[in-house]
CSV table of C-alpha atoms (C1' of nucleotides) in Angstrom, one decimal:
chain,number,residue,atom,x,y,z
Z,1,MET,CA,0.0,0.0,0.0
Z,2,LEU,CA,1.1,3.5,-0.7
Z,3,SER,CA,1.4,5.5,2.5
Z,4,LYS,CA,-0.6,8.6,3.1
Z,5,LYS,CA,2.6,10.5,3.4
Z,6,THR,CA,3.5,9.6,-0.2
Z,7,LYS,CA,0.0,10.3,-1.4
Z,8,TYR,CA,-0.2,13.7,0.2
Z,9,GLY,CA,3.3,14.5,-0.8
Z,10,LEU,CA,2.6,13.8,-4.4
Z,11,LYS,CA,-0.6,15.8,-4.3
Z,12,ALA,CA,1.2,18.8,-2.8
Z,13,LEU,CA,4.0,18.6,-5.3
Z,14,THR,CA,1.5,18.5,-8.2
Z,15,PHE,CA,-0.5,21.3,-6.7
Z,16,LEU,CA,2.6,23.5,-6.6
Z,17,ALA,CA,3.7,22.4,-10.0
Z,18,SER,CA,0.4,23.5,-11.5
Z,19,GLN,CA,0.6,27.0,-10.3
Z,20,LYS,CA,1.1,29.8,-12.9
Z,21,ASP,CA,3.9,31.6,-11.2
Z,22,LYS,CA,6.3,30.5,-8.5
Z,23,ALA,CA,5.0,32.6,-5.7
Z,24,PRO,CA,5.0,30.8,-2.4
Z,25,ILE,CA,1.9,28.9,-1.5
Z,26,GLN,CA,0.9,28.5,2.1
Z,27,ILE,CA,0.6,25.1,3.8
Z,28,ALA,CA,-2.9,26.0,4.8
Z,29,GLU,CA,-4.0,26.5,1.2
Z,30,ILE,CA,-2.6,23.3,0.0
Z,31,ALA,CA,-4.1,21.4,2.9
Z,32,LYS,CA,-7.5,22.9,2.2
Z,33,GLU,CA,-7.5,22.3,-1.5
Z,34,GLU,CA,-6.2,18.8,-1.3
Z,35,ASN,CA,-8.1,17.7,1.8
Z,36,ILE,CA,-5.1,17.0,3.9
Z,37,SER,CA,-4.5,17.4,7.6
Z,38,GLN,CA,-2.5,20.6,7.9
Z,39,LYS,CA,-0.1,19.5,10.6
Z,40,PHE,CA,0.6,16.3,8.8
Z,41,LEU,CA,1.2,18.1,5.6
Z,42,GLU,CA,3.5,20.4,7.4
Z,43,SER,CA,6.0,17.6,8.2
Z,44,ILE,CA,5.8,16.2,4.7
Z,45,LEU,CA,6.6,19.5,3.1
Z,46,LEU,CA,9.4,20.0,5.5
Z,47,SER,CA,11.0,16.7,4.5
Z,48,LEU,CA,10.5,17.6,0.8
Z,49,LYS,CA,12.3,20.9,1.5
Z,50,LYS,CA,15.2,19.1,3.2
Z,51,SER,CA,15.6,16.7,0.4
Z,52,GLY,CA,15.9,19.6,-2.1
Z,53,PHE,CA,12.5,19.6,-3.9
Z,54,LEU,CA,11.0,22.6,-2.3
Z,55,GLY,CA,12.0,26.0,-1.2
Z,56,SER,CA,10.3,28.0,1.5
Z,57,LYS,CA,9.7,31.5,2.7
Z,58,LYS,CA,8.7,32.5,6.2
Z,59,GLY,CA,6.5,35.3,7.4
Z,60,LYS,CA,3.6,37.1,5.6
Z,61,GLY,CA,3.4,36.1,2.0
Z,62,GLY,CA,5.5,33.1,2.7
Z,63,GLY,CA,4.9,29.5,1.9
Z,64,TYR,CA,6.4,26.7,-0.3
Z,65,TYR,CA,7.5,26.7,-3.9
Z,66,LEU,CA,9.0,24.3,-6.3
Z,67,ILE,CA,12.8,24.7,-6.9
Z,68,LYS,CA,13.1,22.8,-10.1
Z,69,GLU,CA,11.0,22.7,-13.2
Z,70,PRO,CA,8.3,20.0,-13.0
Z,71,GLN,CA,9.8,18.1,-16.0
Z,72,GLU,CA,13.1,17.9,-14.1
Z,73,VAL,CA,11.6,16.2,-11.1
Z,74,LEU,CA,11.9,12.5,-11.5
Z,75,MET,CA,9.5,10.2,-9.8
Z,76,THR,CA,12.4,7.9,-8.8
Z,77,ASP,CA,13.7,10.6,-6.6
Z,78,VAL,CA,10.3,11.7,-5.2
Z,79,MET,CA,9.3,8.1,-4.4
Z,80,ARG,CA,12.6,7.3,-2.6
Z,81,VAL,CA,12.2,10.3,-0.4
Z,82,LEU,CA,8.5,9.9,0.4
Z,83,GLU,CA,8.0,6.1,0.3
Z,84,GLY,CA,11.5,4.8,0.8
Z,85,PRO,CA,13.2,2.1,-1.3
Z,86,ILE,CA,11.6,1.2,-4.6
Z,87,ALA,CA,12.5,-2.4,-4.2
Z,88,MET,CA,10.1,-4.6,-2.3
Z,89,VAL,CA,12.9,-6.5,-0.6
Z,90,PRO,CA,16.3,-5.1,0.4
Z,91,CYS,CA,18.2,-7.8,-1.4
Z,92,VAL,CA,17.2,-6.3,-4.8
Z,93,SER,CA,17.5,-2.7,-3.8
Z,94,LEU,CA,19.9,-0.5,-5.7
Z,95,ASN,CA,20.2,2.2,-3.1
Z,96,PHE,CA,19.4,0.4,0.0
Z,97,TYR,CA,20.9,-3.1,-0.6
Z,98,GLU,CA,21.0,-5.5,2.3
Z,99,LYS,CA,21.5,-9.2,2.5
Z,100,CYS,CA,18.7,-11.4,3.8
Z,101,ASP,CA,19.9,-13.2,6.9
Z,102,ASP,CA,17.6,-16.2,6.2
Z,103,CYS,CA,18.7,-16.7,2.6
Z,104,PRO,CA,22.0,-18.7,2.0
Z,105,ASP,CA,22.2,-17.8,-1.7
Z,106,GLU,CA,20.5,-15.0,-3.6
Z,107,LYS,CA,21.1,-16.5,-7.0
Z,108,SER,CA,18.9,-19.4,-6.2
Z,109,CYS,CA,16.3,-17.5,-4.3
Z,110,SER,CA,12.9,-17.5,-5.9
Z,111,VAL,CA,11.8,-14.3,-4.1
Z,112,ASN,CA,14.9,-12.5,-5.2
Z,113,LYS,CA,14.3,-13.6,-8.8
Z,114,LEU,CA,10.7,-12.4,-8.9
Z,115,MET,CA,11.3,-9.2,-7.0
Z,116,LEU,CA,14.1,-8.3,-9.3
Z,117,LYS,CA,11.7,-8.2,-12.2
Z,118,VAL,CA,9.2,-6.2,-10.2
Z,119,ARG,CA,11.9,-3.7,-9.2
Z,120,ASP,CA,13.0,-3.2,-12.8
Z,121,ALA,CA,9.4,-2.7,-14.0
Z,122,ASN,CA,8.8,-0.1,-11.3
Z,123,LEU,CA,12.1,1.7,-11.9
Z,124,THR,CA,11.2,2.0,-15.6
Z,125,ILE,CA,8.0,3.7,-14.7
Z,126,PHE,CA,9.4,6.0,-12.1
Z,127,ARG,CA,12.4,7.0,-14.3
Z,128,ASN,CA,10.2,7.8,-17.2
Z,129,ASN,CA,7.7,9.9,-15.3
Z,130,THR,CA,8.3,13.4,-14.0
Z,131,LEU,CA,6.2,15.8,-12.0
Z,132,ALA,CA,5.1,17.3,-15.3
Z,133,ASP,CA,3.6,14.0,-16.4
Z,134,LEU,CA,1.3,14.0,-13.4
Z,135,ILE,CA,-0.4,17.3,-14.2
Z,136,GLN,CA,-3.8,17.3,-15.9
H,1,MET,CA,7.9,-3.7,1.5
H,2,LEU,CA,7.1,-7.3,0.9
H,3,SER,CA,5.6,-8.9,4.0
H,4,LYS,CA,7.3,-11.9,5.6
H,5,LYS,CA,4.1,-13.8,5.0
H,6,THR,CA,4.5,-13.4,1.3
H,7,LYS,CA,8.2,-14.1,1.3
H,8,TYR,CA,7.7,-17.3,3.3
H,9,GLY,CA,4.7,-18.3,1.2
H,10,LEU,CA,6.6,-17.9,-2.0
H,11,LYS,CA,9.6,-19.9,-0.6
H,12,ALA,CA,7.3,-22.7,0.5
H,13,LEU,CA,5.5,-22.9,-2.8
H,14,THR,CA,8.8,-23.0,-4.7
H,15,PHE,CA,10.1,-25.6,-2.3
H,16,LEU,CA,7.1,-27.8,-3.0
H,17,ALA,CA,7.2,-27.1,-6.7
H,18,SER,CA,10.8,-28.3,-6.9
H,19,GLN,CA,10.1,-31.7,-5.5
H,20,LYS,CA,10.5,-34.7,-7.7
H,21,ASP,CA,7.3,-36.4,-6.9
H,22,LYS,CA,4.2,-35.0,-5.3
H,23,ALA,CA,4.5,-36.8,-2.0
H,24,PRO,CA,3.4,-34.6,0.9
H,25,ILE,CA,6.1,-32.6,2.6
H,26,GLN,CA,5.8,-31.8,6.3
H,27,ILE,CA,5.7,-28.3,7.6
H,28,ALA,CA,8.6,-29.0,9.8
H,29,GLU,CA,10.8,-29.9,6.9
H,30,ILE,CA,9.9,-26.8,4.9
H,31,ALA,CA,10.4,-24.6,7.9
H,32,LYS,CA,13.8,-26.0,8.5
H,33,GLU,CA,15.0,-25.9,4.9
H,34,GLU,CA,13.9,-22.4,4.4
H,35,ASN,CA,14.7,-21.0,7.8
H,36,ILE,CA,11.1,-20.1,8.7
H,37,SER,CA,9.4,-20.1,12.0
H,38,GLN,CA,7.4,-23.3,12.0
H,39,LYS,CA,4.3,-22.0,13.6
H,40,PHE,CA,4.1,-18.9,11.4
H,41,LEU,CA,4.6,-21.1,8.3
H,42,GLU,CA,1.8,-23.3,9.5
H,43,SER,CA,-0.7,-20.5,9.2
H,44,ILE,CA,0.6,-19.4,5.8
H,45,LEU,CA,0.3,-22.9,4.4
H,46,LEU,CA,-3.2,-23.2,5.8
H,47,SER,CA,-4.3,-20.1,4.0
H,48,LEU,CA,-2.6,-21.3,0.8
H,49,LYS,CA,-4.6,-24.5,1.2
H,50,LYS,CA,-7.9,-22.6,1.7
H,51,SER,CA,-7.3,-20.6,-1.4
H,52,GLY,CA,-6.8,-23.7,-3.5
H,53,PHE,CA,-3.0,-23.8,-4.1
H,54,LEU,CA,-2.1,-26.6,-1.8
H,55,GLY,CA,-3.6,-30.0,-0.7
H,56,SER,CA,-2.8,-31.6,2.6
H,57,LYS,CA,-2.7,-35.0,4.3
H,58,LYS,CA,-2.9,-35.6,8.0
H,59,GLY,CA,-1.2,-38.3,10.1
H,60,LYS,CA,2.0,-40.1,9.6
H,61,GLY,CA,3.5,-39.5,6.2
H,62,GLY,CA,1.3,-36.5,5.8
H,63,GLY,CA,2.1,-32.9,4.8
H,64,TYR,CA,1.4,-30.4,2.1
H,65,TYR,CA,1.6,-30.8,-1.7
H,66,LEU,CA,1.0,-28.7,-4.7
H,67,ILE,CA,-2.4,-29.2,-6.4
H,68,LYS,CA,-1.6,-27.7,-9.8
H,69,GLU,CA,1.4,-27.9,-12.0
H,70,PRO,CA,3.9,-25.1,-11.3
H,71,GLN,CA,3.5,-23.6,-14.7
H,72,GLU,CA,-0.2,-23.2,-14.1
H,73,VAL,CA,0.2,-21.2,-10.9
H,74,LEU,CA,0.1,-17.6,-11.8
H,75,MET,CA,1.9,-15.0,-9.7
H,76,THR,CA,-1.1,-12.7,-9.9
H,77,ASP,CA,-3.2,-15.2,-7.9
H,78,VAL,CA,-0.4,-16.1,-5.4
H,79,MET,CA,0.3,-12.4,-4.7
H,80,ARG,CA,-3.3,-11.5,-4.2
H,81,VAL,CA,-3.7,-14.2,-1.6
H,82,LEU,CA,-0.5,-13.7,0.2
H,83,GLU,CA,0.2,-9.9,-0.1
H,84,GLY,CA,-3.3,-8.6,-0.9
H,85,PRO,CA,-4.2,-6.2,-3.7
H,86,ILE,CA,-1.6,-5.6,-6.4
H,87,ALA,CA,-2.5,-2.0,-6.8
H,88,MET,CA,-0.8,0.4,-4.4
H,89,VAL,CA,-4.0,2.5,-4.0
H,90,PRO,CA,-7.6,1.1,-3.9
H,91,CYS,CA,-8.8,3.6,-6.6
H,92,VAL,CA,-6.7,1.8,-9.3
H,93,SER,CA,-7.4,-1.7,-8.0
H,94,LEU,CA,-9.1,-4.2,-10.4
H,95,ASN,CA,-10.3,-6.6,-7.7
H,96,PHE,CA,-10.5,-4.4,-4.7
H,97,TYR,CA,-11.6,-1.1,-6.1
H,98,GLU,CA,-12.6,1.6,-3.7
H,99,LYS,CA,-13.1,5.4,-4.2
H,100,CYS,CA,-10.8,7.7,-2.2
H,101,ASP,CA,-12.9,9.8,0.1
H,102,ASP,CA,-10.5,12.8,-0.1
H,103,CYS,CA,-10.4,12.9,-3.9
H,104,PRO,CA,-13.2,14.6,-5.8
H,105,ASP,CA,-12.2,13.5,-9.2
H,106,GLU,CA,-10.1,10.4,-10.1
H,107,LYS,CA,-9.5,11.5,-13.7
H,108,SER,CA,-7.6,14.6,-12.6
H,109,CYS,CA,-5.8,13.0,-9.7
H,110,SER,CA,-2.1,12.8,-10.1
H,111,VAL,CA,-1.7,9.9,-7.7
H,112,ASN,CA,-4.3,7.9,-9.6
H,113,LYS,CA,-2.5,8.6,-12.8
H,114,LEU,CA,0.9,7.5,-11.6
H,115,MET,CA,-0.3,4.5,-9.7
H,116,LEU,CA,-2.3,3.2,-12.7
H,117,LYS,CA,0.9,2.9,-14.6
H,118,VAL,CA,2.6,1.1,-11.7
H,119,ARG,CA,-0.3,-1.3,-11.4
H,120,ASP,CA,-0.2,-2.1,-15.1
H,121,ALA,CA,3.6,-2.7,-15.0
H,122,ASN,CA,3.2,-5.0,-12.0
H,123,LEU,CA,0.3,-6.9,-13.4
H,124,THR,CA,2.3,-7.6,-16.5
H,125,ILE,CA,5.1,-9.1,-14.4
H,126,PHE,CA,2.8,-11.2,-12.3
H,127,ARG,CA,0.7,-12.4,-15.2
H,128,ASN,CA,3.7,-13.5,-17.1
H,129,ASN,CA,5.3,-15.4,-14.3
H,130,THR,CA,4.3,-18.7,-12.9
H,131,LEU,CA,5.7,-20.8,-10.0
H,132,ALA,CA,7.7,-22.7,-12.6
H,133,ASP,CA,9.5,-19.5,-13.5
H,134,LEU,CA,10.8,-19.1,-10.0
H,135,ILE,CA,12.6,-22.4,-9.8
H,136,GLN,CA,16.3,-22.5,-10.3
A,1,DT,C1',10.0,48.4,17.2
A,2,DG,C1',6.3,45.4,17.8
A,3,DG,C1',2.7,42.6,16.3
A,4,DA,C1',1.0,39.5,12.9
A,5,DT,C1',2.2,35.8,9.9
A,6,DA,C1',3.9,31.4,8.6
A,7,DT,C1',7.5,28.1,8.6
A,8,DC,C1',10.4,25.1,11.7
A,9,DC,C1',11.1,21.6,15.1
A,10,DT,C1',10.4,18.1,18.8
A,11,DA,C1',7.7,15.1,21.3
A,12,DT,C1',3.9,12.3,22.1
A,13,DT,C1',-0.1,9.6,21.2
A,14,DA,C1',-3.5,6.6,19.0
A,15,DA,C1',-4.4,3.3,15.7
A,16,DA,C1',-3.3,-0.3,12.7
A,17,DT,C1',-0.5,-3.9,11.0
A,18,DC,C1',2.9,-7.4,11.2
A,19,DT,C1',5.2,-11.2,13.2
A,20,DA,C1',5.4,-14.7,16.1
A,21,DT,C1',4.0,-17.8,19.9
A,22,DA,C1',0.9,-20.6,22.8
A,23,DG,C1',-2.0,-24.3,23.5
A,24,DG,C1',-4.9,-27.4,22.4
A,25,DG,C1',-8.3,-29.9,18.8
A,26,DT,C1',-9.0,-33.0,15.0
A,27,DA,C1',-8.2,-36.5,11.6
A,28,DA,C1',-5.4,-40.1,9.6
A,29,DT,C1',-2.1,-43.7,9.8
A,30,DT,C1',0.2,-47.7,11.8
I,1,DA,C1',-4.8,-47.2,21.0
I,2,DA,C1',-0.8,-44.5,20.2
I,3,DT,C1',1.5,-41.6,17.3
I,4,DT,C1',1.8,-38.3,13.8
I,5,DA,C1',0.9,-34.0,11.7
I,6,DC,C1',-2.4,-30.8,10.2
I,7,DC,C1',-6.2,-27.5,12.0
I,8,DC,C1',-7.9,-23.6,14.6
I,9,DT,C1',-8.3,-19.6,17.9
I,10,DA,C1',-6.5,-16.4,20.7
I,11,DT,C1',-3.1,-13.3,22.1
I,12,DA,C1',1.1,-10.7,22.8
I,13,DG,C1',5.0,-8.0,21.4
I,14,DA,C1',7.1,-5.1,18.0
I,15,DT,C1',7.0,-2.0,14.5
I,16,DT,C1',5.0,1.4,11.5
I,17,DT,C1',1.8,4.9,10.3
I,18,DA,C1',-1.0,8.8,10.9
I,19,DA,C1',-2.1,12.5,13.4
I,20,DT,C1',-1.9,16.0,17.2
I,21,DA,C1',0.1,19.4,20.5
I,22,DG,C1',2.8,23.1,21.6
I,23,DG,C1',6.0,26.1,21.1
I,24,DA,C1',10.5,28.3,18.7
I,25,DT,C1',12.2,30.9,15.0
I,26,DA,C1',12.2,33.9,11.1
I,27,DT,C1',10.0,37.4,8.1
I,28,DC,C1',7.1,41.1,6.8
I,29,DC,C1',4.9,45.5,7.4
I,30,DA,C1',2.9,49.4,9.6
DNA sequence: TGGATATCCTATTAAATCTATAGGGTAATT
DNA sequence: AATTACCCTATAGATTTAATAGGATATCCA
């Protein structure tokens, strides 16, 4: 299942990407428009800022704004920050590889074999979709 | 993340599929060979039996055995029983469809749009892989 | 300079899910 | 009749997720 965090994060990013100009949008407005708990969204936007997707401005007229152009924001990067590893098991993960302690040999592991295919399929999707592709 | 239940279930199915004949294999043997908690595996095999993948025999010389030929066991079916819906959000699920209560219009939802692509990619993988493909 | 605004940060809680264990019941075989 | 091995329910511990609370910090503007 996709976590609410990822769902909300994607919606917020799309909302920001679909704005005409790049004037900061307040958390409250995004939360209202997208039906998201404001406090929860607050922490999500903060993590998106820390990972380099968003910029922010404090005080009156402040808010969040996209740093890059939507077509430059790859879904691989967004998903890794919001949802975590793309692979369903650590032993097929590119960025978060970890050996299974119960599995003596990966080469002959059926789970490894299947999940490798799943990972590749998902990577293909996420690499070929940017924030721009999610709009409209 | 893939649940342990699914991981263990897949390993058990593969183990049974790679047997020479179709003599029943005991839970204890599968658990030992695949490094799985025996009691946990017990409940997994039971659910695989109830969903029509396995048969069982009680008493001495008893155990579990595959009902169909490995090449006839589709991963779509196995995954749905062990892991649940293949879709990452209910609004793009074929078998477990549910409308999002926070989303006014699916057609214009960015999450829906992306997850539809992910679902199709995963369905393609699971439809084109059988238990036979996981062996060796 | 001070008040209003809005992000930033930490901690905590409530709920749900996952993983595993316990303990006995039931059916089949020898 | 005893043994074997699956069958079934309940429960507990751990982890993760989702949300809330409360205040600190930075910015703007009159």
